[in-house]
Coordinates of N, CA, C and O in Angstrom, one line a residue:
M1 N -10.9 14.8 -9.0 CA -10.4 14.5 -8.0 C -9.7 13.2 -7.6 O -10.5 12.3 -8.3
G2 N -8.8 12.9 -7.1 CA -7.7 12.0 -7.2 C -8.7 10.8 -6.5 O -9.3 10.5 -5.6
K3 N -7.6 9.2 -6.5 CA -8.2 8.0 -6.4 C -7.5 8.4 -4.8 O -6.8 9.0 -4.5
P4 N -9.2 7.7 -3.4 CA -8.5 8.0 -2.5 C -7.4 6.8 -1.7 O -7.1 5.5 -2.5
I5 N -6.6 6.9 -0.7 CA -5.7 6.1 -0.4 C -5.9 5.9 0.9 O -7.3 6.1 1.3
Q6 N -5.5 4.7 1.4 CA -5.7 3.6 2.0 C -5.4 4.0 3.8 O -3.7 4.2 3.2
L7 N -6.1 4.2 4.2 CA -5.4 4.6 5.7 C -4.1 3.7 6.1 O -3.4 4.2 6.7
R8 N -4.9 2.6 5.9 CA -3.6 1.6 6.7 C -2.7 1.9 6.3 O -1.4 1.2 7.0
L9 N -2.4 2.3 4.9 CA -1.2 2.1 4.4 C -0.2 3.3 4.8 O 1.1 3.5 5.4
L10 N -1.2 4.6 5.3 CA -0.4 5.9 5.6 C -0.1 5.3 7.4 O 1.0 6.1 7.5
V11 N -1.2 4.7 7.3 CA -0.5 4.1 9.3 C 0.6 4.0 9.0 O 1.3 4.2 10.5
V12 N 0.7 2.6 8.8 CA 2.4 1.8 8.9 C 3.4 3.3 8.1 O 4.6 2.9 8.7
E13 N 3.1 3.9 7.3 CA 4.5 5.0 6.5 C 4.6 6.0 8.0 O 5.7 6.2 8.4
L14 N 3.7 6.5 8.6 CA 3.7 6.8 10.0 C 4.3 6.5 10.6 O 5.3 7.1 11.8
D15 N 4.6 5.5 10.8 CA 5.1 4.2 12.1 C 6.5 4.3 11.9 O 7.0 3.9 13.1
F16 N 6.3 3.7 10.9 CA 7.7 3.2 10.1 C 8.6 3.9 9.4 O 9.7 3.7 8.6
Q17 N 8.9 5.8 9.4 CA 9.8 6.7 8.8 C 11.2 6.0 9.1 O 10.9 6.0 10.3
M18 N 12.1 6.7 8.2 CA 13.3 6.3 8.0 C 13.9 7.9 8.1 O 14.1 8.2 7.3
E19 N 15.6 7.6 8.9 CA 16.4 8.9 8.7 C 16.3 8.5 7.2 O 16.7 7.9 6.8
G20 N 17.3 9.9 6.2 CA 17.1 9.9 5.2 C 16.3 9.2 4.1 O 16.4 9.5 3.0
Y21 N 15.1 9.2 4.1 CA 13.8 9.0 3.6 C 12.7 10.2 3.2 O 12.5 10.6 4.6
S22 N 12.2 10.6 2.0 CA 11.2 11.7 1.8 C 9.8 10.7 1.4 O 10.3 10.0 0.8
T23 N 8.8 10.7 1.9 CA 7.7 10.0 1.9 C 6.4 10.9 1.3 O 6.1 12.1 2.5
F24 N 6.0 10.7 0.6 CA 5.0 11.7 -0.1 C 3.7 10.4 -0.6 O 3.6 9.6 -1.0
V25 N 2.7 11.3 -0.8 CA 1.2 11.0 -1.1 C 0.6 11.4 -2.5 O 1.0 12.5 -2.3
N26 N 0.7 10.6 -3.2 CA 0.7 11.2 -4.8 C -0.8 11.0 -4.7 O -1.5 10.1 -4.6
K27 N -2.0 12.1 -4.9 CA -3.0 12.3 -4.3 C -3.6 12.6 -5.8 O -4.9 11.7 -5.8
E28 N -3.2 12.0 -6.7 CA -4.0 11.6 -8.1 C -4.0 10.0 -8.3 O -5.4 9.4 -8.8
K29 N -2.9 9.3 -7.6 CA -3.5 7.5 -8.1 C -3.5 7.3 -6.6 O -3.5 5.8 -6.5
G30 N -3.5 8.2 -5.7 CA -3.8 7.4 -4.3 C -2.9 6.5 -3.8 O -2.7 5.5 -2.8
E31 N -1.1 6.6 -3.8 CA 0.0 6.0 -3.7 C 0.7 6.8 -2.7 O 0.4 8.2 -2.6
I32 N 1.7 5.7 -2.1 CA 2.8 6.0 -1.4 C 3.9 6.3 -1.6 O 4.1 5.0 -2.5
V33 N 4.5 7.4 -1.7 CA 6.0 7.0 -2.3 C 6.9 7.9 -1.6 O 7.0 8.4 -1.2
S34 N 8.2 6.6 -1.8 CA 9.0 7.3 -0.9 C 10.0 6.9 -1.5 O 10.4 6.1 -2.4
V35 N 10.9 7.7 -1.5 CA 12.3 8.1 -2.1 C 13.4 8.8 -1.1 O 13.0 9.1 -0.4
T36 N 14.8 8.0 -1.4 CA 16.1 8.9 -0.3 C 15.5 10.2 -0.7 O 16.1 11.0 -2.1
D37 N 16.4 10.9 0.7 CA 17.2 12.7 0.3 C 17.8 12.2 -1.1 O 17.8 13.5 -1.6
R38 N 18.9 11.6 -0.9 CA 19.9 11.9 -2.1 C 19.4 11.3 -3.8 O 19.6 12.5 -4.8
T39 N 18.2 10.9 -3.4 CA 17.5 10.8 -4.8 C 17.3 11.9 -5.1 O 17.0 12.1 -6.3
L40 N 16.1 12.7 -4.4 CA 16.0 13.9 -4.4 C 16.8 14.6 -4.7 O 16.4 16.1 -6.1
R41 N 17.6 15.3 -4.3 CA 18.7 16.1 -4.6 C 19.5 15.3 -6.1 O 19.2 16.6 -7.1
I42 N 19.5 14.2 -6.4 CA 20.0 13.7 -7.8 C 19.4 14.3 -8.7 O 19.1 15.0 -10.0
A43 N 17.8 14.1 -8.8 CA 16.5 14.6 -9.5 C 16.8 16.0 -9.7 O 15.7 16.1 -10.5
E44 N 16.7 16.6 -8.5 CA 16.7 18.1 -9.5 C 18.1 18.8 -10.4 O 18.2 20.1 -10.3
D45 N 19.1 18.0 -10.6 CA 19.7 18.0 -11.8 C 19.4 17.8 -12.9 O 18.5 17.1 -13.0
V46 N 19.5 19.2 -13.6 CA 19.3 19.2 -15.1 C 19.7 18.4 -16.1 O 19.1 18.1 -16.7
E47 N 20.7 18.2 -15.7 CA 21.2 16.8 -16.8 C 22.1 15.4 -16.2 O 22.7 15.4 -16.1
I48 N 20.8 14.7 -15.8 CA 20.7 13.8 -15.6 C 21.8 12.2 -16.2 O 20.9 12.5 -17.4
D49 N 22.4 11.7 -16.1 CA 23.2 10.8 -17.0 C 22.7 9.6 -16.2 O 23.5 9.0 -15.3
M50 N 21.5 8.7 -16.0 CA 20.6 7.9 -16.0 C 21.9 6.9 -15.6 O 21.6 5.6 -15.1
E51 N 22.7 6.4 -16.2 CA 23.7 5.0 -16.9 C 24.7 5.4 -16.0 O 25.6 4.5 -15.8
N52 N 24.8 6.6 -15.2 CA 25.9 6.4 -13.9 C 25.0 5.6 -12.8 O 26.0 5.7 -11.7
Y53 N 24.2 5.2 -13.0 CA 23.2 4.5 -11.4 C 22.3 3.5 -11.6 O 22.1 3.4 -12.8
P54 N 23.0 2.5 -11.1 CA 22.1 1.1 -11.2 C 20.9 1.2 -11.2 O 20.2 2.1 -11.1
E55 N 20.6 -0.1 -12.0 CA 18.7 0.0 -12.7 C 17.8 0.8 -11.0 O 16.7 0.9 -11.3
W56 N 17.9 -0.1 -10.3 CA 16.7 -0.2 -8.9 C 17.2 2.0 -9.0 O 15.9 2.2 -8.2
E57 N 18.3 2.5 -8.6 CA 17.8 3.8 -8.5 C 17.9 4.7 -9.7 O 16.8 5.3 -9.1
Q58 N 17.5 4.5 -10.8 CA 17.3 4.8 -11.7 C 15.8 5.0 -11.5 O 15.3 5.8 -12.0
D59 N 15.2 3.6 -11.4 CA 13.6 3.8 -10.5 C 13.5 5.0 -9.5 O 12.2 5.2 -9.7
M60 N 14.2 5.0 -9.2 CA 13.5 6.2 -7.7 C 14.1 7.3 -8.3 O 13.7 8.5 -7.9
I61 N 14.9 7.6 -8.9 CA 15.7 9.0 -9.4 C 14.8 9.1 -10.9 O 13.5 10.1 -10.2
E62 N 13.4 8.2 -11.4 CA 12.5 9.3 -11.9 C 11.1 8.8 -10.8 O 10.4 9.8 -11.8
E63 N 11.3 8.2 -9.9 CA 9.5 9.1 -8.9 C 9.8 9.9 -8.4 O 9.5 10.9 -8.3
A64 N 11.2 10.4 -8.2 CA 11.5 11.4 -7.6 C 11.2 12.7 -8.8 O 11.1 13.7 -8.2
I65 N 12.0 12.2 -10.3 CA 11.9 13.3 -11.1 C 10.5 13.8 -11.3 O 9.5 14.9 -11.4
D66 N 9.5 12.5 -11.3 CA 8.2 13.1 -11.3 C 7.5 14.1 -9.9 O 6.8 14.8 -10.0
I67 N 8.0 13.4 -8.6 CA 7.7 14.2 -8.0 C 8.0 15.8 -7.8 O 7.4 16.4 -7.5
I68 N 9.3 15.8 -8.2 CA 9.7 17.5 -8.8 C 8.8 18.0 -9.7 O 8.7 18.6 -9.5
E69 N 8.5 17.3 -11.2 CA 8.0 18.2 -11.8 C 6.6 18.3 -11.6 O 5.4 19.2 -12.5
N70 N 5.8 17.7 -10.7 CA 4.3 17.5 -10.2 C 4.4 17.3 -9.3 O 3.3 17.1 -8.7
E71 N 4.6 18.8 -8.4 CA 4.6 18.8 -7.0 C 3.1 19.0 -6.5 O 3.2 18.7 -5.3
E72 N 2.4 19.3 -7.2 CA 1.1 19.6 -6.8 C 0.3 18.2 -6.7 O -0.7 18.2 -5.8
N73 N 0.9 17.0 -7.3 CA 0.3 15.7 -7.1 C 0.6 14.9 -5.6 O 0.1 14.1 -5.3
F74 N 1.7 15.9 -5.4 CA 2.6 14.8 -4.3 C 2.6 15.8 -3.1 O 2.8 17.2 -2.7
V75 N 2.3 15.0 -1.8 CA 1.9 15.8 -0.5 C 3.0 15.2 0.9 O 3.0 13.7 0.8
P76 N 4.0 15.6 0.8 CA 4.9 15.3 1.8 C 3.7 14.9 3.2 O 3.0 15.4 4.0
I77 N 4.0 13.7 3.8 CA 3.3 13.3 5.1 C 4.3 13.7 5.9 O 5.3 13.8 5.8
P78 N 3.4 13.7 7.0 CA 4.3 14.2 8.4 C 5.5 13.4 8.6 O 4.8 11.7 8.5
S79 N 6.2 14.2 9.4 CA 7.5 13.6 9.7 C 7.5 12.9 11.3 O 6.3 13.7 11.6
Q80 N 8.6 12.1 11.2 CA 8.6 11.6 12.8 C 8.9 12.6 13.7 O 8.3 12.4 14.8
F81 N 9.6 14.0 13.6 CA 9.3 14.8 14.4 C 8.0 15.6 14.3 O 7.7 16.3 15.6
D82 N 6.7 15.5 13.4 CA 5.9 16.1 13.2 C 5.0 15.1 14.4 O 3.7 15.4 15.3
I83 N 5.3 14.2 14.6 CA 4.0 13.2 15.5 C 5.2 12.6 16.6 O 6.1 12.5 17.0
D84 N 4.1 13.5 17.7 CA 4.9 13.4 19.6 C 4.9 11.8 19.8 O 3.7 11.8 20.2
E85 N 5.6 10.9 19.7 CA 5.4 9.7 19.8 C 5.8 9.8 21.6 O 5.0 8.7 22.0
Y86 N 6.4 10.4 22.0 CA 6.5 10.4 23.4 C 5.3 10.9 24.4 O 4.7 10.4 25.3
E87 N 4.7 11.8 23.4 CA 3.4 12.0 24.2 C 2.3 11.3 23.8 O 1.4 10.8 25.0
I88 N 2.2 10.5 22.7 CA 1.4 8.8 23.0 C 1.8 8.2 23.8 O 0.5 7.6 24.2
M89 N 3.5 7.8 23.8 CA 3.6 7.0 25.2 C 2.9 7.2 26.2 O 2.6 6.3 27.3
E90 N 3.2 8.7 26.5 CA 2.8 9.1 28.0 C 1.7 8.9 28.4 O 0.9 8.9 29.4
T91 N 0.4 9.7 27.1 CA -1.0 9.7 27.2 C -1.3 8.0 27.5 O -2.3 7.7 28.1
F92 N -0.9 7.2 26.6 CA -1.0 5.5 27.1 C -1.0 5.2 28.7 O -1.0 4.8 29.3
S93 N 1.0 5.3 28.9 CA 1.0 5.2 30.2 C 0.0 6.1 31.7 O -0.3 5.3 32.8
L94 N -0.5 7.0 31.2 CA -1.0 7.7 32.2 C -2.6 7.0 32.3 O -3.5 7.7 33.5
N95 N -2.9 6.7 31.1 CA -4.6 5.7 31.2 C -4.6 4.5 31.5 O -5.9 4.0 31.8
I96 N -3.5 3.8 31.3 CA -4.0 2.2 31.6 C -3.9 1.6 33.2 O -3.9 2.5 33.9
E97 N -4.6 0.5 33.2 CA -5.3 0.3 34.0 C -4.3 -1.4 34.6 O -4.4 -1.7 33.6
P98 N -4.1 -1.9 35.9 CA -4.5 -1.5 37.0 C -3.2 0.0 37.4 O -2.1 -0.1 36.8
A99 N -3.7 0.3 38.4 CA -2.7 1.5 38.9 C -1.3 1.5 39.0 O -0.3 2.0 39.0
K100 N -1.0 0.2 39.3 CA 0.2 -0.6 39.5 C 1.4 -0.6 38.6 O 2.2 -0.1 38.0
V101 N 0.5 -1.1 37.2 CA 1.0 -0.8 35.9 C 1.1 0.6 35.8 O 2.4 1.0 34.6
R102 N 0.3 1.2 35.9 CA 0.7 2.7 35.3 C 1.3 3.6 35.7 O 2.1 3.8 34.9
E103 N 2.0 3.0 37.5 CA 2.8 4.0 37.9 C 3.8 3.4 37.4 O 5.0 4.7 37.3
R104 N 4.4 2.2 37.2 CA 5.5 1.4 36.3 C 6.1 2.3 35.1 O 7.1 2.7 34.9
L105 N 4.8 2.2 34.4 CA 5.2 3.4 33.0 C 5.5 4.1 33.1 O 6.4 4.8 32.4
C106 N 4.9 4.8 33.7 CA 4.5 6.5 34.0 C 6.5 7.0 34.8 O 7.1 7.3 34.4
R107 N 6.9 6.1 35.5 CA 8.0 6.1 36.0 C 9.5 5.3 34.9 O 10.5 6.4 34.5
A108 N 8.8 4.6 34.1 CA 9.8 4.2 32.8 C 10.1 5.6 32.1 O 11.2 5.4 31.3
I109 N 9.1 5.9 32.1 CA 9.2 7.0 30.3 C 9.9 8.2 30.9 O 10.0 9.0 30.8
Q110 N 10.1 8.4 32.1 CA 11.1 9.6 32.6 C 12.8 9.8 32.1 O 13.3 8.4 32.5
G111 N 12.8 11.0 31.4 CA 14.7 10.8 31.3 C 15.2 10.2 30.4 O 14.2 9.5 29.6
R112 N 16.3 10.3 30.1 CA 17.1 9.3 29.5 C 16.4 7.9 28.9 O 16.5 7.5 30.0
G113 N 16.5 7.1 27.8 CA 16.2 6.1 27.4 C 14.9 5.5 27.8 O 15.2 4.2 27.8
A114 N 13.9 6.6 27.8 CA 12.5 6.4 27.9 C 11.7 5.3 27.1 O 10.9 4.3 27.5
F115 N 12.1 5.3 26.1 CA 11.9 4.5 25.1 C 12.1 3.1 25.2 O 11.1 2.0 25.0
R116 N 13.1 3.4 24.9 CA 13.9 1.8 25.3 C 12.6 1.0 26.6 O 12.6 0.1 26.7
R117 N 13.6 1.7 27.8 CA 12.7 1.2 29.1 C 11.5 1.0 28.8 O 10.7 0.1 29.6
F118 N 10.1 1.8 28.3 CA 9.0 1.7 28.0 C 9.1 0.3 27.1 O 7.9 -0.4 27.1
K119 N 9.3 0.3 25.7 CA 9.4 -0.8 24.6 C 9.7 -2.3 25.9 O 9.1 -3.2 25.7
D120 N 10.6 -2.2 26.6 CA 10.5 -2.9 27.8 C 9.9 -3.8 28.2 O 9.6 -4.8 28.7
L121 N 9.3 -2.7 29.1 CA 8.7 -3.1 30.1 C 7.2 -3.3 30.0 O 6.4 -3.6 30.7
I122 N 7.0 -2.8 28.7 CA 5.7 -2.8 28.5 C 5.4 -4.9 27.7 O 4.2 -5.4 28.1
I123 N 6.3 -5.6 27.3 CA 6.2 -6.6 27.0 C 6.6 -7.4 28.9 O 6.0 -8.3 28.6
E124 N 7.4 -7.0 29.5 CA 7.9 -7.0 30.7 C 6.1 -7.6 31.5 O 5.6 -8.4 32.5
L125 N 5.2 -6.0 31.4 CA 4.2 -6.1 32.0 C 2.9 -6.8 31.3 O 1.6 -7.1 31.8
G126 N 3.2 -7.1 30.1 CA 2.2 -7.9 29.0 C 1.4 -7.1 28.5 O -0.4 -7.4 28.2
V127 N 1.6 -6.3 28.5 CA 0.7 -5.2 28.0 C 1.1 -4.3 26.6 O 0.5 -3.4 26.1
A128 N 1.4 -5.2 25.8 CA 1.9 -4.7 24.7 C 1.0 -5.1 23.7 O 1.2 -3.8 22.3
D129 N 0.3 -5.9 23.5 CA -0.7 -5.6 22.4 C -1.6 -4.5 22.7 O -2.1 -3.7 21.7
E130 N -2.0 -4.1 24.1 CA -3.0 -3.1 24.1 C -2.1 -1.6 23.9 O -2.8 -0.6 23.2
W131 N -0.8 -1.7 23.8 CA -0.1 -0.7 23.7 C -0.1 0.0 21.9 O -0.4 0.9 21.5
Y132 N 0.7 -1.5 21.3 CA 0.4 -1.3 19.8 C -0.7 -1.0 19.3 O -1.4 -0.4 18.2
K133 N -2.1 -1.2 19.7 CA -3.7 -0.9 19.5 C -3.7 0.8 19.9 O -4.3 1.3 19.1
Y134 N -3.2 0.6 21.0 CA -3.6 2.2 21.2 C -3.1 2.9 20.3 O -3.4 3.6 19.8
K135 N -1.8 3.2 20.5 CA -0.4 3.4 18.8 C -1.2 3.3 17.6 O -1.2 4.4 17.0
E136 N -2.0 2.5 17.0 CA -2.2 2.5 16.1 C -3.4 3.3 15.6 O -3.3 3.8 14.9
E137 N -4.3 3.4 17.1 CA -5.2 3.9 16.8 C -4.9 5.8 16.6 O -5.6 6.6 16.1
R138 N -4.2 5.8 17.6 CA -3.6 7.6 17.4 C -3.2 7.8 16.3 O -3.5 8.9 15.7
L139 N -2.5 7.2 15.7 CA -1.7 7.4 13.9 C -2.9 7.2 13.3 O -2.6 8.3 12.0
K140 N -3.9 6.5 13.7 CA -4.8 6.6 12.7 C -5.9 8.1 12.5 O -6.3 8.4 11.8
E141 N -6.1 8.3 13.5 CA -6.8 9.8 14.0 C -5.7 10.7 13.5 O -5.8 11.9 12.9
I142 N -4.5 10.8 13.7 CA -3.6 11.7 13.2 C -3.4 11.3 11.3 O -3.3 12.5 10.7
A143 N -3.2 10.7 11.1 CA -3.8 10.1 9.6 C -5.0 10.8 8.7 O -4.7 11.7 7.8
A144 N -5.8 10.7 9.5 CA -7.1 11.0 8.8 C -7.3 12.4 9.0 O -7.5 13.1 8.5
E145 N -6.7 13.4 10.3 CA -7.4 15.2 10.4 C -5.7 15.3 9.6 O -5.9 16.5 8.8
W146 N -5.1 14.7 9.1 CA -3.8 15.3 8.3 C -4.3 14.9 7.1 O -4.4 16.0 6.2
C147 N -5.1 14.1 6.6 CA -5.8 13.6 5.1 C -7.0 14.9 4.6 O -7.0 15.4 3.5
K148 N -7.6 15.0 5.7 CA -8.7 15.5 5.8 C -8.0 17.6 5.8 O -8.4 18.3 5.1
M149 N -7.0 17.9 6.5 CA -6.6 18.9 6.2 C -5.8 19.4 4.8 O -5.9 20.1 3.9
K150 N -5.0 18.7 4.4 CA -4.8 18.2 3.2 C -5.4 18.0 1.7 O -5.3 18.2 1.0
E151 N -6.8 17.9 2.3 CA -8.0 17.7 1.1 C -7.6 16.1 0.5 O -7.5 16.3 -0.8
I152 N -7.1 15.2 1.3 CA -7.2 13.9 0.4 C -8.1 12.7 1.1 O -8.5 12.9 2.0
D153 N -8.5 12.3 0.1 CA -9.2 11.4 0.4 C -9.2 10.3 0.8 O -7.6 9.7 0.2
Y154 N -9.9 9.6 1.8 CA -9.3 8.3 2.2 C -10.2 7.3 2.3 O -11.0 7.4 2.7
V155 N -9.8 5.9 2.4 CA -10.8 4.9 2.8 C -10.2 4.4 4.1 O -9.1 4.2 4.3
D156 N -11.3 4.3 5.2 CA -10.5 4.0 6.0 C -10.9 2.0 6.7 O -11.8 2.1 6.7
D157 N -9.7 1.6 5.9 CA -9.7 0.3 6.3 C -9.3 -0.3 7.4 O -8.4 -1.5 7.1
L158 N -9.1 0.5 8.3 CA -8.4 -0.2 9.7 C -9.6 -0.5 10.6 O -9.0 -0.7 11.9
E159 N -10.7 -0.5 10.5 CA -12.2 -0.9 11.2 C -12.1 -1.9 11.3 O -11.8 -3.2 10.9

């Protein structure tokens, strides 16, 4: 069995995923590895001339080659599309007290621009700290469930 992953690191990755990057858990080392999608495509090339790439990209290409050659050790983390942030935002809004705050948040998340309105309003209403704590808890639950499903040991360092 590999080294356990720190749940805190996985939660951070789930929260801050960027388009154009692929992120994996290395089950052997208990580490998170992110590489650009472009780098993964380069690494699939059988005859890579590493001298054609800057040093920083060579390192990432080597990581991508490791992912491809040892795919049994690497598990892609849930993507931003697998995590329904709108549902998390909606559940928070439906359960916050007092009712006046709840009503304003529930109205704010309707229609286009819901995420921007929500983020502006939680600051205005003074509930941003509650939101970020709630969101971290939900991401922690998602991360722990995912680790169990993928049979990845983890250390709960978020308590």
